Short mmCIF file of C-alpha atoms in Angstrom, two decimals:
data_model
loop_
_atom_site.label_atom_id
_atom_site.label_comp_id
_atom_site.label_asym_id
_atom_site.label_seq_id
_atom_site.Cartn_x
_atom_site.Cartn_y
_atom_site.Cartn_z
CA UNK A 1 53.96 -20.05 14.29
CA UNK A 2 53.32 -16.54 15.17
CA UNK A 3 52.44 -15.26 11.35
CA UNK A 4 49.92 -18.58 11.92
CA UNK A 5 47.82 -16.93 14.72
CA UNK A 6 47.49 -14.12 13.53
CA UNK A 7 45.95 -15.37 10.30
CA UNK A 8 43.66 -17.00 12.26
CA UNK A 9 43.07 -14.03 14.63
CA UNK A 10 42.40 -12.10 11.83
CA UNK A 11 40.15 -15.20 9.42
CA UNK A 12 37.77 -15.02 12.73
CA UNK A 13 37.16 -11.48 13.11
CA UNK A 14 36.55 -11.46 9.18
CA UNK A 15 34.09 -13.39 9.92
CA UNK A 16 32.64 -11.96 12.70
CA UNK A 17 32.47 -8.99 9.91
CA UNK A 18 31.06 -11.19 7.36
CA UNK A 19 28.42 -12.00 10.62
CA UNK A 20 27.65 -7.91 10.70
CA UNK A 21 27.30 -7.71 6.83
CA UNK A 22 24.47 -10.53 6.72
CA UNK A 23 22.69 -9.75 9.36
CA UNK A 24 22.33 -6.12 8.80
CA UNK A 25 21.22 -7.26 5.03
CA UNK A 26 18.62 -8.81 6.62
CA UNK A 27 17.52 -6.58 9.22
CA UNK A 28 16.99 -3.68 6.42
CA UNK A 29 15.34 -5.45 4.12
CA UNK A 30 12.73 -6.90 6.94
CA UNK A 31 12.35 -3.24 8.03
CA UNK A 32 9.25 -2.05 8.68
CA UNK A 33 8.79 1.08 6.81
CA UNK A 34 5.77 2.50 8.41
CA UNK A 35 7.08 1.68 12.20
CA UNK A 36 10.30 3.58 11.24
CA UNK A 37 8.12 6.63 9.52
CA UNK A 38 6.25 6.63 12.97
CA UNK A 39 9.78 6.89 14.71
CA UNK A 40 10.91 9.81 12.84
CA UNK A 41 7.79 11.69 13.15
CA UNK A 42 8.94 11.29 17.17
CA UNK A 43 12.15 12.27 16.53
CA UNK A 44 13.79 9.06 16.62
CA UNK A 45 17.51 10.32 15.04
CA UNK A 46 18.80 6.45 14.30
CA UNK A 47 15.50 6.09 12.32
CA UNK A 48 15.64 9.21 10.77
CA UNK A 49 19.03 7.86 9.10
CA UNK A 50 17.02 4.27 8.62
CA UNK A 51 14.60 6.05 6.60
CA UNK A 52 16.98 8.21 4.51
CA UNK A 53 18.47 4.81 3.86
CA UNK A 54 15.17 3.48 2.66
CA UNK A 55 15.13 5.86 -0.33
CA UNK A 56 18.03 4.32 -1.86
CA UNK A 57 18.02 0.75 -0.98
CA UNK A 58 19.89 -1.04 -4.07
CA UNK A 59 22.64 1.17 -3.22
CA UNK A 60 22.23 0.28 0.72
CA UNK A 61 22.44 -3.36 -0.47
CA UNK A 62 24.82 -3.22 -2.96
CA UNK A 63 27.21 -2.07 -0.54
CA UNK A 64 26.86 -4.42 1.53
CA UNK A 65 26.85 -7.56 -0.54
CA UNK A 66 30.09 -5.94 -1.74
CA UNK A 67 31.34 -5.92 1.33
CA UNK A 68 30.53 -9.01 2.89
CA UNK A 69 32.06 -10.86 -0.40
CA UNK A 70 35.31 -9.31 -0.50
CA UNK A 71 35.42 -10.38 3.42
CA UNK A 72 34.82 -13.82 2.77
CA UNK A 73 36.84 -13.72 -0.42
CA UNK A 74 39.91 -12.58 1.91
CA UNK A 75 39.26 -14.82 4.48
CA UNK A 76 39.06 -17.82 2.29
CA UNK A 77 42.49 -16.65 0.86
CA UNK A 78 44.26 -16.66 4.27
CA UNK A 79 42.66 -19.56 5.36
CA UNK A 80 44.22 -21.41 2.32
CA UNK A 81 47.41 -19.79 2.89
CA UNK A 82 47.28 -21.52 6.68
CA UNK A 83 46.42 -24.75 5.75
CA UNK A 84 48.87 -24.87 3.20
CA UNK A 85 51.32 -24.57 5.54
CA UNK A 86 50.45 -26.99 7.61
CA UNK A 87 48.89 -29.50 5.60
CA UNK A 88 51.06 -29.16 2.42
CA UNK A 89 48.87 -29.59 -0.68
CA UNK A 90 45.85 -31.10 0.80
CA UNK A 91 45.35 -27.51 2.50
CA UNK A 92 43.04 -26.30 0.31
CA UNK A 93 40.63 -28.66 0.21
CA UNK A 94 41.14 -28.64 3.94
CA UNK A 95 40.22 -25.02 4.06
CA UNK A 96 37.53 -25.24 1.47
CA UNK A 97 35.59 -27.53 3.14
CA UNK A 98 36.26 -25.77 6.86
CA UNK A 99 35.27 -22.70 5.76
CA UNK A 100 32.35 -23.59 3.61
CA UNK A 101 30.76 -24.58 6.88
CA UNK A 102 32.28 -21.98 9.04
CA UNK A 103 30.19 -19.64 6.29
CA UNK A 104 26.89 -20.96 5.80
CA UNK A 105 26.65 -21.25 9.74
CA UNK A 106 28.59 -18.46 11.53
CA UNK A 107 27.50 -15.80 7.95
CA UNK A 108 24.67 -16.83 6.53
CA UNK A 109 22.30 -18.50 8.17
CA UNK A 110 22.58 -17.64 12.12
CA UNK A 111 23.32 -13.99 11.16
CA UNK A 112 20.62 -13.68 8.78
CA UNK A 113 17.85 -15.50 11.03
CA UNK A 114 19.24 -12.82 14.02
CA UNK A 115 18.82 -9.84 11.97
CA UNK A 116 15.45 -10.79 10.37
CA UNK A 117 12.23 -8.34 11.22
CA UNK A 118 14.72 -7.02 14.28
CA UNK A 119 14.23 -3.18 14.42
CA UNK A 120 15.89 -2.92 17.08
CA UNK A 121 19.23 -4.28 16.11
CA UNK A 122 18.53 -2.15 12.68
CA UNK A 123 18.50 0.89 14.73
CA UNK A 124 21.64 0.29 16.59
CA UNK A 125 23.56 -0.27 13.49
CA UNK A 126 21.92 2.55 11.49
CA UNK A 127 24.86 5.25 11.84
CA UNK A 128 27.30 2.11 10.61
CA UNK A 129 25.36 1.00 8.08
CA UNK A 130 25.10 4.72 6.48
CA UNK A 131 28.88 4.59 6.74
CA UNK A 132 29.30 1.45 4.70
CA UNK A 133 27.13 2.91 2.08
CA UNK A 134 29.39 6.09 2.05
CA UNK A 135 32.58 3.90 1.90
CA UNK A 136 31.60 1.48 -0.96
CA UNK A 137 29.68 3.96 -3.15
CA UNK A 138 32.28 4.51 -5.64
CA UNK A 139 32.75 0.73 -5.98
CA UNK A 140 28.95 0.47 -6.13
CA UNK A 141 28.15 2.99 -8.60
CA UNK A 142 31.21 1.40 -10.65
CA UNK A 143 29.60 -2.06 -10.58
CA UNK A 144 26.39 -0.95 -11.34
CA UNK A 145 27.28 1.04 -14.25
CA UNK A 146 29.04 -2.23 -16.17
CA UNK A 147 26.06 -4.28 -14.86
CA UNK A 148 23.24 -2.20 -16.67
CA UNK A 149 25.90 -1.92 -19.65
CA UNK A 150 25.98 -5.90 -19.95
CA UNK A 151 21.94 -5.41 -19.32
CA UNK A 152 21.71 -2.91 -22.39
CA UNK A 153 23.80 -5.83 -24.58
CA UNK A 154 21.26 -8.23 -24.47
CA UNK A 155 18.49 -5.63 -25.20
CA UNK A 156 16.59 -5.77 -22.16
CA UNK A 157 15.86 -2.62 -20.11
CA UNK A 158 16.29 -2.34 -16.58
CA UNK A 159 12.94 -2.00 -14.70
CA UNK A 160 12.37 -0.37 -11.54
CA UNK A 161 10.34 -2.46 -8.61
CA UNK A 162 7.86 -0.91 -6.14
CA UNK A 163 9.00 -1.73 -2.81
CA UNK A 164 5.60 -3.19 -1.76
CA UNK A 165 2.95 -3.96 -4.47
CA UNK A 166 -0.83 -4.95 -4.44
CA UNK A 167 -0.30 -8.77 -4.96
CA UNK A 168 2.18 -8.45 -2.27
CA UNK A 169 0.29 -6.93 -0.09
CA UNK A 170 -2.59 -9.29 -0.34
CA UNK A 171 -0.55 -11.98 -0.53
CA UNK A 172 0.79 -11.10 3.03
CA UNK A 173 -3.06 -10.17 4.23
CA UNK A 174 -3.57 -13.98 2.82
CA UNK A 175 -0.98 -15.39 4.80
CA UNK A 176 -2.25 -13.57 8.45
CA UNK A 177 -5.66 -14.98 7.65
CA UNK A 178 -4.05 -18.20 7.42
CA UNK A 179 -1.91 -17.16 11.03
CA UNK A 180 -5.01 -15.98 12.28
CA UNK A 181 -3.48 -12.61 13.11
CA UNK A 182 -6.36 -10.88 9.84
CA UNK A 183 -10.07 -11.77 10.24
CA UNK A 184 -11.32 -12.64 6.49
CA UNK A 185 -13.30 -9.55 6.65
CA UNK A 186 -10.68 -7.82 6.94
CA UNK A 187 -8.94 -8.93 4.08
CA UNK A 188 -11.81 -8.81 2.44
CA UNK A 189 -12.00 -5.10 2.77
CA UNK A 190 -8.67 -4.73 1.79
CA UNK A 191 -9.42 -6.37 -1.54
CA UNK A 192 -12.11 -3.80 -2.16
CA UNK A 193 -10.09 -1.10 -1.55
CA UNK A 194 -7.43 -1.96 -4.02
CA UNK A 195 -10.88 -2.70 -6.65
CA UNK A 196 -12.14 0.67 -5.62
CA UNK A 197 -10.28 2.46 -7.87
CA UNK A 198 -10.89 0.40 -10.83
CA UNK A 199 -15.11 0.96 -9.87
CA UNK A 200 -17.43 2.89 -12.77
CA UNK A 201 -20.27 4.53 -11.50
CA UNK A 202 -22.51 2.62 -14.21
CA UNK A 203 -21.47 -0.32 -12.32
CA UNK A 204 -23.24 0.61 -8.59
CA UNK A 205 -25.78 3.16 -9.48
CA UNK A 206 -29.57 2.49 -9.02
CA UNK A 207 -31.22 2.36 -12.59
CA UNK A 208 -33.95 5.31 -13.46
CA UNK A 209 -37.10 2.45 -13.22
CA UNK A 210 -36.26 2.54 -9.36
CA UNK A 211 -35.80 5.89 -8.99
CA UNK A 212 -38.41 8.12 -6.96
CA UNK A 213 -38.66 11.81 -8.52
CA UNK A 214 -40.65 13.98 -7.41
CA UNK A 215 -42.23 16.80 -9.21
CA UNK A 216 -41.02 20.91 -8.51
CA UNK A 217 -44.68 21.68 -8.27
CA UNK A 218 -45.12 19.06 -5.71
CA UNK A 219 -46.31 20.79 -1.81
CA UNK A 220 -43.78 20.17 1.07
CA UNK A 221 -46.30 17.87 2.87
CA UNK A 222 -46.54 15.87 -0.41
CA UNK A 223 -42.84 15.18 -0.24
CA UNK A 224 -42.91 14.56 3.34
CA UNK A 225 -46.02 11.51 2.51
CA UNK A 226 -43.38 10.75 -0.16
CA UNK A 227 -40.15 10.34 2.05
CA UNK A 228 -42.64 8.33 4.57
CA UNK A 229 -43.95 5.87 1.91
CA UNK A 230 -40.30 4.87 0.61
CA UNK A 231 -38.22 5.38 3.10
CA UNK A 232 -36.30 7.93 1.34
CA UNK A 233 -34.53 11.53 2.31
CA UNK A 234 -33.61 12.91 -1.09
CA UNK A 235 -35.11 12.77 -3.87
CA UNK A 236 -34.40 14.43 -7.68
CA UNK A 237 -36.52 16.94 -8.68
CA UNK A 238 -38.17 16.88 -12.05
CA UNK A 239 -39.76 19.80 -14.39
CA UNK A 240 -41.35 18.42 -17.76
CA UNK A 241 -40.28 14.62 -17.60
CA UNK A 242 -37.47 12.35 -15.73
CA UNK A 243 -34.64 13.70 -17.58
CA UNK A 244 -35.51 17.06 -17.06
CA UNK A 245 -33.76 17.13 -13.26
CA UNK A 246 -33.19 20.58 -12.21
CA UNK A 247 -32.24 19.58 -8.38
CA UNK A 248 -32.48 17.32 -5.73
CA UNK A 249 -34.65 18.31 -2.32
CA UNK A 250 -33.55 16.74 1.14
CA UNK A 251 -37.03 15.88 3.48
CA UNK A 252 -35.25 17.15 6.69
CA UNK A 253 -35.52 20.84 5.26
CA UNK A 254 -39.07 20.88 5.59
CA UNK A 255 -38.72 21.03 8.84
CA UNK A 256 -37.56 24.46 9.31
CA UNK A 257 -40.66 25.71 7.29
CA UNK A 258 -44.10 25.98 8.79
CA UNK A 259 -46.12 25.76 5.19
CA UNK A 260 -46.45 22.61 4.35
CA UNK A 261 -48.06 23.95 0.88
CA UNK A 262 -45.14 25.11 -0.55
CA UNK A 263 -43.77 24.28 -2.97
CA UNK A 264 -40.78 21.43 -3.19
CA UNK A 265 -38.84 23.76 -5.95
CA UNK A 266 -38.48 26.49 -3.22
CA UNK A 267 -36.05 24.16 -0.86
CA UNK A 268 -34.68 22.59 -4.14
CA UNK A 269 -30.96 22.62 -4.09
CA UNK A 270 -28.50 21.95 -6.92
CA UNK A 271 -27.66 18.10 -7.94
CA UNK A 272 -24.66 16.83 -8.95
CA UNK A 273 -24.51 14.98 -13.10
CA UNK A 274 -22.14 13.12 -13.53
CA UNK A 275 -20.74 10.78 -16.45
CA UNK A 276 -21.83 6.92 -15.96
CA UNK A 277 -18.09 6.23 -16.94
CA UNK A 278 -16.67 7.91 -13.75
CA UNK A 279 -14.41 6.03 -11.26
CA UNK A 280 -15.58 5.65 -7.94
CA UNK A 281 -12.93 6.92 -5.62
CA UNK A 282 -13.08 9.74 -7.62
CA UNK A 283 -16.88 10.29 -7.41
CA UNK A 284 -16.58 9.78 -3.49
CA UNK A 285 -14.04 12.92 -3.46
CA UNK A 286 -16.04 14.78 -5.61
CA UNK A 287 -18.88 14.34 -3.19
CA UNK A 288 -16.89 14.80 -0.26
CA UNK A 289 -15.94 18.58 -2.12
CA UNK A 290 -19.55 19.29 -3.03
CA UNK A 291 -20.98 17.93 0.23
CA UNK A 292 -23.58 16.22 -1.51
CA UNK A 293 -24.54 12.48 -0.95
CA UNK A 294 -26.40 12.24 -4.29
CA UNK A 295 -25.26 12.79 -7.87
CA UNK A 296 -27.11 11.87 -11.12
CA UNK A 297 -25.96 10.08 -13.93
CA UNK A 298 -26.42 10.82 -17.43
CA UNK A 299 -25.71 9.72 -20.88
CA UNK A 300 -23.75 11.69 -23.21
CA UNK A 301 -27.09 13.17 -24.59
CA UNK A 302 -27.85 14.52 -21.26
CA UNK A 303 -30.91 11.55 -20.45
CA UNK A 304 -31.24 10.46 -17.28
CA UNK A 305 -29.99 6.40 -16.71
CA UNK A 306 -30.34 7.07 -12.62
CA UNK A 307 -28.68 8.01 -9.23
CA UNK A 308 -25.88 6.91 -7.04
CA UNK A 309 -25.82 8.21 -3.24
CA UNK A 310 -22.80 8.18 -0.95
CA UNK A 311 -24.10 5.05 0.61
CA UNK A 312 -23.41 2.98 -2.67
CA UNK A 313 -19.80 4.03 -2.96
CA UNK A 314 -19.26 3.41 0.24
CA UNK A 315 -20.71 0.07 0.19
CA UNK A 316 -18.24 -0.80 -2.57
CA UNK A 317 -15.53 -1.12 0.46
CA UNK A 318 -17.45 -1.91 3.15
CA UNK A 319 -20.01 -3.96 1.75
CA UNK A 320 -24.21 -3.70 1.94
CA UNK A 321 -24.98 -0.97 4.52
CA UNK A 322 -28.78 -2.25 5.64
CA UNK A 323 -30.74 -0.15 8.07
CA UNK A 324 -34.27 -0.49 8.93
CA UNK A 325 -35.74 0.99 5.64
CA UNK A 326 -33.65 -1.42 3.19
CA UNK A 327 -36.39 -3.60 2.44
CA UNK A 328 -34.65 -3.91 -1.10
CA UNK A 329 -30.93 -3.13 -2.63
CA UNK A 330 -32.23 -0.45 -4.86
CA UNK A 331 -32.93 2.03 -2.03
CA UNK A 332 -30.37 4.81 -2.87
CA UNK A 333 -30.43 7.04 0.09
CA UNK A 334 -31.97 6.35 3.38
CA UNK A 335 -33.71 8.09 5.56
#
C-alpha cells in the first residue's frame, strides 16, 4: 500500500514537471525578441540569459521536448504499474485512458495557454531553463545527429528557417489591422518598406521631357524668374545640350550674392549620375553620404533619360509628398 503512494506521489509531481516543460516551451517560443533586447540593454541579467538562449533555439527546444517526453513516458509506466495492481489486467487500459486526460489537460493545454506571450513567467524560469539545455545537450546533439543522418538518406538537405520572415511579418501586420491594434496606413507603409529594396531608379525618376535645365551662361536673376515660374529649387545645369550636365545649382544660394548678373555656373555645384538600374535604398544612402537631394540618371552611353530628387525615394515609403507647388507628379524637387 505504501510502494502504491508513493507511485502516485511521484506520477503527480512528474506531471507537475511535464506542466514546467510545456509551458516554458511555450513561453520561449512566444518571446518577444525585441522587448527582451530592450531588457538587456538595461541590464536585465534573467534576459540577458533569455537572449543568449535565443541564439540557439532548436537546441533550447530540443531539450525540452526531450525532457517533457521521457517525463510522461515514466509516468505512464508507473501509472500502469499501479493500476495493474489494483485492477489486474484491465489496468492498463485503466491508466491509458486516466492519464491521456490527466495529459492533454494538466500538460498540454492549461500549461501551454499559461506560458503563451508571458514574459514574465519566461524570465523567472530563465536560469532553469539554461540548465535544462546544459543537462540534455549531449542527448540533444545525439538525436540530432541520427535525425539529419536519416534526413541525408532520403536526399533532402536540411534548411535553416529565419526566425521571423517578411510574409510573417505582414501576415501578423494583417492580422492587427483586422484587431484594430495597426491602422491600414500603417501596414501599408510597412509593405513599402519591404518593396523598397526591390525599387530601380528607372522606375520613380522624372523623365528628361519634364525636366527644367537651365543653361551655365544663364544670370542669377534668370534662375531666380526660373525657380519662381516652376516652383523649383534645383535645377541641372547644362553646357552644349541636355546631356551635357556639368552640375546642378540650388536657388537659395543666390541669396548670399548681391549680383544678380552672374553667372549660374559660378554657384554651380557637382551632381550626382547615376545608373537607371540602381536600387533605391541604395540611392537614398548614397544621397544621404553625398548630401545631395538630386542625382541624374544616365544611360550606359552617358545620355541623359532624367532626374530623381530625395523627395521621390522617399515617397516610395511614405507615399506622394504634395506641398503647395505640386500642381503635377512630375515636379522633382520643391521649393
Amino acid at each position: 500500500m505504501l510502494w502504491i503512494i508513493l507511485c502516485i506521489i511521484v506520477i503527480l509531481c512528474l506531471i507537475c514537471i511535464s506542466a514546467f516543460f510545456s509551458s516554458a516551451e511555450m513561453a520561449f517560443v512566444s518571446i518577444n525578441r525585441a522587448i527582451v533586447r530592450d531588457m538587456v540593454r538595461e541590464g536585465n541579467k534573467r534576459a540577458m540569459i533569455l537572449d543568449r538562449l535565443l541564439q540557439m533555439p532548436d537546441n533550447v527546444i530540443s531539450a525540452i521536448v526531450i525532457g517533457n517526453n521521457l517525463v510522461n513516458i515514466f509516468a505512464s509506466i508507473l501509472a500502469g504499474a499501479v493500476t495493474t495492481l489494483i485492477f489486474g489486467n484491465i489496468g492498463i487500459g485503466i491508466a491509458t485512458i486516466v492519464m491521456m486526460f490527466v495529459v492533454i489537460i494538466f500538460s498540454e493545454i492549461t500549461p501551454k495557454s499559461f506560458g503563451l506571450h508571458n514574459m514574465r513567467f519566461a524570465l523567472r524560469i530563465a536560469r532553469l531553463l539554461a540548465f535544462v539545455t546544459w543537462f540534455f545537450h549531449p542527448m540533444v546533439i545525439l538525436i540530432a545527429s541520427i535525425s539529419d543522418g536519416l534526413i541525408r538518406m532520403t536526399g533532402e538537405k536540411k534548411h535553416g528557417k529565419s526566425l521571423v520572415t517578411e510574409k510573417e511579418i505582414m501576415a501578423m501586420m494583417r492580422l492587427g489591422e483586422a484587431e484594430g491594434t495597426i491602422e491600414r496606413d500603417e501596414r501599408e507603409m510597412v509593405k513599402e518598406v519591404f518593396e523598397f529594396d526591390e525599387t530601380r531608379a528607372y522606375e520613380i525618376y522624372t523623365i528628361k521631357d519634364k525636366v527644367v535645365f537651365i543653361h551655365e551662361n544663364a544670370t542669377l536673376d534668370s534662375l531666380i524668374q526660373t525657380s519662381i515660374s516652376t516652383g523649383f529649387s534645383r535645377f541641372p545645369v547644362y553646357r552644349t545640350n541636355f546631356d551635357d550636365i556639368i552640375g546642378m545649382v540650388h536657388v537659395k544660394d543666390t541669396l548670399k550674392i548681391d549680383d544678380k548678373l552672374l553667372q549660374v555656373k559660378s554657384i554651380m555645384r557637382p551632381i550626382l549620375k547615376i545608373d537607371s538600374n540602381m536600387k533605391a535604398d541604395d540611392l537614398l544612402r548614397l544621397m544621404k553620404s553625398k548630401k545631395t537631394h538630386l542625382a541624374l540618371l544616365q544611360t550606359e552611353y552617358g545620355k541623359t533619360k532624367g532626374l530623381i530628387s530625395m523627395e521621390d525615394v522617399i515617397e516610395e515609403i511614405f507615399g506622394e509628398i504634395v506641398d503647395e507647388h505640386d500642381f503635377e507628379h512630375y515636379s522633382y524637387d520643391k521649393m
